[in-house]
């Protein structure tokens, strides 16, 4: 099995349809670990809350961020051109890639032209999205991921399970084993300090021997042609400052108009991501360093088609902070790999179906519509509304499985006819009392796997309500006439 | 190939025009202000793992340096501050790799941010930009009068960036192993801020 496939082992296959509940099974099976994962992410969410509350203008900042992004989207072509002009004037070379293949070909071309065999890469969800690593490795180029979490999963041949905390699905014992096998740390050692030190030594060596550094981009500034990269570890800067060649890869949605706008976004990003007031390093690159080269690759890969769609456009405002994942009750309990896509969680469940609806059609349903993601999102993406919109769209496209389609139809018919609904209620209460457990709890009904049916009340809510003693002039009970119900008119 | 993609991406974006959305202007009255900038800065910097030492003048810095274990044990000490020279020959180090053995670096910053403890380090303050990241320990001298409240104030004071600049807030860190915070990931293991008040 080549690495292209094996890297995807945690996500099952990338091509066929992935059913979220099925993909989540192995994760959910380990109760103890699931609980730990749930708690660890909630801890990050709480840190985020503390940071957000420490800034009285938090809501104002979110508003500014959302307006700034909307403005940029409306004038995207002009800002892209301005960025290219300014970056070029500063000495960088700007490349344009319509899709992942072209992005990979551009990067490979640059590396080959400069005779590069060894590359250090800092965390970039875009290069992950384009599957750049396996592509370069197939050409004999060594790519070392230098973010600690990324390096851990690279050694384990797994995909990231979170966009900010790529190895959050692992315990320190797992990391200890991996490092023992690959870096020669002591067997059984699992102290995070010891393991981090081992990685520091190992990667220092890689930094010093690399011939090129690839980084992602957090923000690109149209006004100046500069790019800003945020890390806590300092890996992006070592990778961009030691080798003579720096390649920065970015989606076209990373643009912001002015340098001053960074003030808004840097205040929001780290607070939302890890509950820090700002990342340890926020680096501003404007052109290449002396004697070096800076190449910037602008990538579309489906972004312009999301921009075309009113109901999903705002998803492009995402600054990849991960807050929506940390707060999501489904993500926290099912793990990032169950989403089988580079970006998991709420925002991933919006973006992935845009890339391939059939393949990712189960994701918008892996959501309780609690709306917590929308509440925490620093750029105010209406995530749960978008997830609902996807459900409708997937229904319209006829992509729903029969197990979802039939009951939905039946429910719709029922709610449209109140009298039938009353009869069904009686039947339901009867059924809850008499149905054998085996009939409801079988492998056809996945819903019942971890749930029990409620005890049926003796009478319906309607008859209970009728029997209550009410003040004389209580409101009359109105039973809508089925012929004039609004559902009927649609 | 690239240029045709350039045109097709721009055409595609232009083919869908969106309702005009104005670029918001910042209302400064709605932003946080601290009563005591030095206190707020110190509090923020310490919360991200930095050590803050208050001095009355730059002349006090050396005596504080000598109290720091990692400084006394350092073989290589580089400094860009004239009054406190390092012990390495800067002119002999032409490439970033030459700085790999650096133990201690002392630099100056002319901008600190109270809300997050960050200090601004532009290329002009360094011999080579890799110094900030490759050194084992970093010390930064900053005047309290150069503190601003928040990032908006910071960008106003920065103006045009010459090639490169970085905000540094605390020492390098990671929590990628089971969410336990470890200082000294790839960059400096400790950050000491000498705040001249
Ligand atoms: S959608 Fe919002 S909360 Fe989620 S990662 Fe993006 S910016 Fe953060």
PDB file of C-alpha atoms in Angstrom, chain B:
ATOM      1  CA  UNK B   1      -0.445  27.024 -17.385  1.00  0.00           C
ATOM      2  CA  UNK B   2      -0.319  29.194 -14.290  1.00  0.00           C
ATOM      3  CA  UNK B   3      -1.329  32.331 -16.127  1.00  0.00           C
ATOM      4  CA  UNK B   4      -4.388  30.654 -17.655  1.00  0.00           C
ATOM      5  CA  UNK B   5      -5.490  29.553 -14.191  1.00  0.00           C
ATOM      6  CA  UNK B   6      -4.943  33.088 -13.005  1.00  0.00           C
ATOM      7  CA  UNK B   7      -7.333  34.367 -15.631  1.00  0.00           C
ATOM      8  CA  UNK B   8      -9.899  31.628 -15.079  1.00  0.00           C
ATOM      9  CA  UNK B   9      -9.938  32.146 -11.289  1.00  0.00           C
ATOM     10  CA  UNK B  10     -10.335  35.907 -11.672  1.00  0.00           C
ATOM     11  CA  UNK B  11     -13.009  35.472 -14.364  1.00  0.00           C
ATOM     12  CA  UNK B  12     -14.898  33.029 -12.249  1.00  0.00           C
ATOM     13  CA  UNK B  13     -14.818  35.331  -9.230  1.00  0.00           C
ATOM     14  CA  UNK B  14     -15.875  38.305 -11.369  1.00  0.00           C
ATOM     15  CA  UNK B  15     -18.711  36.366 -12.974  1.00  0.00           C
ATOM     16  CA  UNK B  16     -20.549  36.310  -9.656  1.00  0.00           C
ATOM     17  CA  UNK B  17     -20.935  39.804  -8.318  1.00  0.00           C
ATOM     18  CA  UNK B  18     -22.004  40.124  -4.705  1.00  0.00           C
ATOM     19  CA  UNK B  19     -23.862  42.908  -2.959  1.00  0.00           C
ATOM     20  CA  UNK B  20     -21.446  45.643  -1.893  1.00  0.00           C
ATOM     21  CA  UNK B  21     -20.477  45.343   1.765  1.00  0.00           C
ATOM     22  CA  UNK B  22     -18.637  48.320   3.247  1.00  0.00           C
ATOM     23  CA  UNK B  23     -15.277  47.851   4.921  1.00  0.00           C
ATOM     24  CA  UNK B  24     -15.919  48.699   8.578  1.00  0.00           C
ATOM     25  CA  UNK B  25     -13.998  51.519  10.230  1.00  0.00           C
ATOM     26  CA  UNK B  26     -12.766  50.903  13.727  1.00  0.00           C
ATOM     27  CA  UNK B  27     -14.446  52.802  16.544  1.00  0.00           C
ATOM     28  CA  UNK B  28     -11.646  53.327  19.057  1.00  0.00           C
ATOM     29  CA  UNK B  29     -14.035  54.273  21.805  1.00  0.00           C
ATOM     30  CA  UNK B  30     -15.304  50.711  21.892  1.00  0.00           C
ATOM     31  CA  UNK B  31     -11.881  49.184  22.556  1.00  0.00           C
ATOM     32  CA  UNK B  32     -10.369  48.113  25.854  1.00  0.00           C
ATOM     33  CA  UNK B  33      -8.134  50.551  27.743  1.00  0.00           C
ATOM     34  CA  UNK B  34      -5.968  49.639  30.706  1.00  0.00           C
ATOM     35  CA  UNK B  35      -5.418  51.955  33.640  1.00  0.00           C
ATOM     36  CA  UNK B  36      -1.821  50.888  34.029  1.00  0.00           C
ATOM     37  CA  UNK B  37      -0.159  49.712  30.830  1.00  0.00           C
ATOM     38  CA  UNK B  38       2.940  48.297  32.526  1.00  0.00           C
ATOM     39  CA  UNK B  39       0.870  46.248  34.975  1.00  0.00           C
ATOM     40  CA  UNK B  40      -1.421  44.958  32.257  1.00  0.00           C
ATOM     41  CA  UNK B  41       1.536  44.048  30.036  1.00  0.00           C
ATOM     42  CA  UNK B  42       3.330  42.265  32.847  1.00  0.00           C
ATOM     43  CA  UNK B  43       0.225  40.318  33.757  1.00  0.00           C
ATOM     44  CA  UNK B  44      -0.367  39.235  30.124  1.00  0.00           C
ATOM     45  CA  UNK B  45       3.277  38.318  29.531  1.00  0.00           C
ATOM     46  CA  UNK B  46       3.486  36.229  32.682  1.00  0.00           C
ATOM     47  CA  UNK B  47       0.266  34.449  31.805  1.00  0.00           C
ATOM     48  CA  UNK B  48       1.888  33.206  28.574  1.00  0.00           C
ATOM     49  CA  UNK B  49       5.035  31.974  30.306  1.00  0.00           C
ATOM     50  CA  UNK B  50       7.415  34.942  30.044  1.00  0.00           C
ATOM     51  CA  UNK B  51       9.447  36.316  32.963  1.00  0.00           C
ATOM     52  CA  UNK B  52       9.160  40.071  33.440  1.00  0.00           C
ATOM     53  CA  UNK B  53      11.923  41.989  35.218  1.00  0.00           C
ATOM     54  CA  UNK B  54      11.335  45.672  35.869  1.00  0.00           C
ATOM     55  CA  UNK B  55      14.430  47.899  35.701  1.00  0.00           C
ATOM     56  CA  UNK B  56      14.883  51.615  36.074  1.00  0.00           C
ATOM     57  CA  UNK B  57      17.384  51.788  33.234  1.00  0.00           C
ATOM     58  CA  UNK B  58      19.293  49.635  30.778  1.00  0.00           C
ATOM     59  CA  UNK B  59      22.309  49.772  33.109  1.00  0.00           C
ATOM     60  CA  UNK B  60      20.518  47.480  35.551  1.00  0.00           C
ATOM     61  CA  UNK B  61      19.988  44.752  32.947  1.00  0.00           C
ATOM     62  CA  UNK B  62      23.445  43.076  33.205  1.00  0.00           C
ATOM     63  CA  UNK B  63      23.176  42.441  36.941  1.00  0.00           C
ATOM     64  CA  UNK B  64      19.787  40.791  36.403  1.00  0.00           C
ATOM     65  CA  UNK B  65      21.170  38.738  33.540  1.00  0.00           C
ATOM     66  CA  UNK B  66      23.873  37.354  35.794  1.00  0.00           C
ATOM     67  CA  UNK B  67      21.242  36.065  38.197  1.00  0.00           C
ATOM     68  CA  UNK B  68      19.723  33.869  35.470  1.00  0.00           C
ATOM     69  CA  UNK B  69      21.087  30.300  35.489  1.00  0.00           C
ATOM     70  CA  UNK B  70      20.754  29.724  31.751  1.00  0.00           C
ATOM     71  CA  UNK B  71      22.633  32.964  31.111  1.00  0.00           C
ATOM     72  CA  UNK B  72      25.533  32.096  33.393  1.00  0.00           C
ATOM     73  CA  UNK B  73      25.758  28.661  31.777  1.00  0.00           C
ATOM     74  CA  UNK B  74      25.545  29.995  28.214  1.00  0.00           C
ATOM     75  CA  UNK B  75      28.579  29.472  25.981  1.00  0.00           C
ATOM     76  CA  UNK B  76      27.361  31.715  23.199  1.00  0.00           C
ATOM     77  CA  UNK B  77      25.687  35.005  23.970  1.00  0.00           C
ATOM     78  CA  UNK B  78      24.702  37.401  21.188  1.00  0.00           C
ATOM     79  CA  UNK B  79      23.337  40.875  21.694  1.00  0.00           C
ATOM     80  CA  UNK B  80      22.153  43.628  19.389  1.00  0.00           C
ATOM     81  CA  UNK B  81      22.218  46.157  22.225  1.00  0.00           C
ATOM     82  CA  UNK B  82      25.363  48.231  22.080  1.00  0.00           C
ATOM     83  CA  UNK B  83      25.670  48.794  25.817  1.00  0.00           C
ATOM     84  CA  UNK B  84      25.573  45.059  26.566  1.00  0.00           C
ATOM     85  CA  UNK B  85      27.785  43.333  23.983  1.00  0.00           C
ATOM     86  CA  UNK B  86      27.662  39.571  23.409  1.00  0.00           C
ATOM     87  CA  UNK B  87      30.608  37.208  23.101  1.00  0.00           C
ATOM     88  CA  UNK B  88      30.185  36.055  19.493  1.00  0.00           C
ATOM     89  CA  UNK B  89      31.759  37.474  16.379  1.00  0.00           C
ATOM     90  CA  UNK B  90      28.720  38.648  14.386  1.00  0.00           C
ATOM     91  CA  UNK B  91      30.584  39.439  11.169  1.00  0.00           C
ATOM     92  CA  UNK B  92      31.805  35.846  10.867  1.00  0.00           C
ATOM     93  CA  UNK B  93      28.259  34.510  10.860  1.00  0.00           C
ATOM     94  CA  UNK B  94      26.850  34.997   7.407  1.00  0.00           C
ATOM     95  CA  UNK B  95      24.202  32.297   7.142  1.00  0.00           C
ATOM     96  CA  UNK B  96      21.358  31.363   9.449  1.00  0.00           C
ATOM     97  CA  UNK B  97      23.000  27.996  10.076  1.00  0.00           C
ATOM     98  CA  UNK B  98      25.932  29.745  11.737  1.00  0.00           C
ATOM     99  CA  UNK B  99      23.603  30.681  14.576  1.00  0.00           C
ATOM    100  CA  UNK B 100      22.595  27.109  15.409  1.00  0.00           C
ATOM    101  CA  UNK B 101      24.784  26.972  18.513  1.00  0.00           C
ATOM    102  CA  UNK B 102      23.451  30.201  20.017  1.00  0.00           C
ATOM    103  CA  UNK B 103      22.479  29.881  23.685  1.00  0.00           C
ATOM    104  CA  UNK B 104      21.382  33.379  24.628  1.00  0.00           C
ATOM    105  CA  UNK B 105      20.158  36.317  22.565  1.00  0.00           C
ATOM    106  CA  UNK B 106      19.449  39.798  23.891  1.00  0.00           C
ATOM    107  CA  UNK B 107      17.570  42.222  21.651  1.00  0.00           C
ATOM    108  CA  UNK B 108      15.578  45.407  21.857  1.00  0.00           C
ATOM    109  CA  UNK B 109      11.902  45.895  21.056  1.00  0.00           C
ATOM    110  CA  UNK B 110      10.269  49.270  20.526  1.00  0.00           C
ATOM    111  CA  UNK B 111       6.686  48.077  20.831  1.00  0.00           C
ATOM    112  CA  UNK B 112       4.881  45.955  23.412  1.00  0.00           C
ATOM    113  CA  UNK B 113       1.185  45.090  23.601  1.00  0.00           C
ATOM    114  CA  UNK B 114      -0.552  45.178  26.975  1.00  0.00           C
ATOM    115  CA  UNK B 115      -3.521  42.979  26.081  1.00  0.00           C
ATOM    116  CA  UNK B 116      -1.414  39.954  25.141  1.00  0.00           C
ATOM    117  CA  UNK B 117       2.153  40.451  26.332  1.00  0.00           C
ATOM    118  CA  UNK B 118       3.538  40.436  22.785  1.00  0.00           C
ATOM    119  CA  UNK B 119       6.645  42.369  21.744  1.00  0.00           C
ATOM    120  CA  UNK B 120       7.277  43.417  18.149  1.00  0.00           C
ATOM    121  CA  UNK B 121      10.598  42.359  16.647  1.00  0.00           C
ATOM    122  CA  UNK B 122      11.311  43.658  13.139  1.00  0.00           C
ATOM    123  CA  UNK B 123      14.307  42.585  11.014  1.00  0.00           C
ATOM    124  CA  UNK B 124      16.116  45.824  11.783  1.00  0.00           C
ATOM    125  CA  UNK B 125      16.591  44.714  15.397  1.00  0.00           C
ATOM    126  CA  UNK B 126      18.393  41.507  14.389  1.00  0.00           C
ATOM    127  CA  UNK B 127      21.539  40.322  12.650  1.00  0.00           C
ATOM    128  CA  UNK B 128      19.568  37.508  11.053  1.00  0.00           C
ATOM    129  CA  UNK B 129      15.882  36.780  11.509  1.00  0.00           C
ATOM    130  CA  UNK B 130      16.552  33.151  12.391  1.00  0.00           C
ATOM    131  CA  UNK B 131      18.241  34.313  15.633  1.00  0.00           C
ATOM    132  CA  UNK B 132      14.919  34.808  17.401  1.00  0.00           C
ATOM    133  CA  UNK B 133      13.891  31.217  16.755  1.00  0.00           C
ATOM    134  CA  UNK B 134      17.152  29.322  16.894  1.00  0.00           C
ATOM    135  CA  UNK B 135      18.431  30.710  20.200  1.00  0.00           C
ATOM    136  CA  UNK B 136      17.841  28.566  23.267  1.00  0.00           C
ATOM    137  CA  UNK B 137      16.929  31.574  25.416  1.00  0.00           C
ATOM    138  CA  UNK B 138      15.693  35.006  24.477  1.00  0.00           C
ATOM    139  CA  UNK B 139      15.849  38.307  26.370  1.00  0.00           C
ATOM    140  CA  UNK B 140      14.074  41.442  25.180  1.00  0.00           C
ATOM    141  CA  UNK B 141      14.560  44.975  26.495  1.00  0.00           C
ATOM    142  CA  UNK B 142      11.499  47.207  26.221  1.00  0.00           C
ATOM    143  CA  UNK B 143      10.633  50.679  27.516  1.00  0.00           C
ATOM    144  CA  UNK B 144       7.314  51.017  29.328  1.00  0.00           C
ATOM    145  CA  UNK B 145       6.634  54.156  27.308  1.00  0.00           C
ATOM    146  CA  UNK B 146       6.593  51.960  24.183  1.00  0.00           C
ATOM    147  CA  UNK B 147       3.585  49.970  25.373  1.00  0.00           C
ATOM    148  CA  UNK B 148       0.228  50.167  23.614  1.00  0.00           C
ATOM    149  CA  UNK B 149      -3.140  48.869  24.810  1.00  0.00           C
ATOM    150  CA  UNK B 150      -4.084  46.455  22.041  1.00  0.00           C
ATOM    151  CA  UNK B 151      -3.244  45.099  18.601  1.00  0.00           C
ATOM    152  CA  UNK B 152      -5.015  47.933  16.787  1.00  0.00           C
ATOM    153  CA  UNK B 153      -2.696  50.368  18.502  1.00  0.00           C
ATOM    154  CA  UNK B 154       0.220  48.108  17.645  1.00  0.00           C
ATOM    155  CA  UNK B 155      -0.447  48.176  13.899  1.00  0.00           C
ATOM    156  CA  UNK B 156      -0.858  51.922  13.987  1.00  0.00           C
ATOM    157  CA  UNK B 157       2.563  52.274  15.520  1.00  0.00           C
ATOM    158  CA  UNK B 158       4.235  49.698  13.218  1.00  0.00           C
ATOM    159  CA  UNK B 159       3.366  51.380   9.929  1.00  0.00           C
ATOM    160  CA  UNK B 160       5.110  49.886   6.909  1.00  0.00           C
ATOM    161  CA  UNK B 161       6.950  46.615   7.519  1.00  0.00           C
ATOM    162  CA  UNK B 162      10.378  46.218   6.007  1.00  0.00           C
ATOM    163  CA  UNK B 163      10.623  42.618   4.755  1.00  0.00           C
ATOM    164  CA  UNK B 164       9.860  40.909   8.032  1.00  0.00           C
ATOM    165  CA  UNK B 165       8.646  41.343  11.556  1.00  0.00           C
ATOM    166  CA  UNK B 166       7.287  39.085  14.267  1.00  0.00           C
ATOM    167  CA  UNK B 167       5.208  39.446  17.413  1.00  0.00           C
ATOM    168  CA  UNK B 168       6.632  37.250  20.162  1.00  0.00           C
ATOM    169  CA  UNK B 169       4.362  36.438  23.101  1.00  0.00           C
ATOM    170  CA  UNK B 170       5.985  34.155  25.645  1.00  0.00           C
ATOM    171  CA  UNK B 171       8.479  31.359  24.979  1.00  0.00           C
ATOM    172  CA  UNK B 172       7.908  28.764  22.266  1.00  0.00           C
ATOM    173  CA  UNK B 173       5.358  26.200  23.420  1.00  0.00           C
ATOM    174  CA  UNK B 174       3.230  23.206  22.508  1.00  0.00           C
ATOM    175  CA  UNK B 175       0.380  21.262  24.041  1.00  0.00           C
ATOM    176  CA  UNK B 176       0.225  18.646  21.313  1.00  0.00           C
ATOM    177  CA  UNK B 177       0.832  15.736  23.673  1.00  0.00           C
ATOM    178  CA  UNK B 178      -2.318  15.176  25.692  1.00  0.00           C
ATOM    179  CA  UNK B 179      -2.908  18.888  26.079  1.00  0.00           C
ATOM    180  CA  UNK B 180      -0.050  19.246  28.576  1.00  0.00           C
ATOM    181  CA  UNK B 181       1.716  22.539  28.106  1.00  0.00           C
ATOM    182  CA  UNK B 182       5.458  22.221  27.444  1.00  0.00           C
ATOM    183  CA  UNK B 183       7.647  25.299  27.028  1.00  0.00           C
ATOM    184  CA  UNK B 184      10.447  25.184  24.469  1.00  0.00           C
ATOM    185  CA  UNK B 185       8.976  23.454  21.418  1.00  0.00           C
ATOM    186  CA  UNK B 186      11.194  24.568  18.525  1.00  0.00           C
ATOM    187  CA  UNK B 187      11.975  28.135  19.469  1.00  0.00           C
ATOM    188  CA  UNK B 188      13.304  29.658  22.695  1.00  0.00           C
ATOM    189  CA  UNK B 189      12.867  27.727  25.927  1.00  0.00           C
ATOM    190  CA  UNK B 190      12.580  30.861  28.029  1.00  0.00           C
ATOM    191  CA  UNK B 191      11.664  34.473  27.335  1.00  0.00           C
ATOM    192  CA  UNK B 192      12.818  37.190  29.730  1.00  0.00           C
ATOM    193  CA  UNK B 193      11.425  40.679  29.299  1.00  0.00           C
ATOM    194  CA  UNK B 194      13.340  43.601  30.792  1.00  0.00           C
ATOM    195  CA  UNK B 195      10.774  46.319  31.186  1.00  0.00           C
ATOM    196  CA  UNK B 196      12.322  49.753  31.669  1.00  0.00           C
ATOM    197  CA  UNK B 197       9.895  51.739  33.786  1.00  0.00           C
TER     198      UNK B 197
END
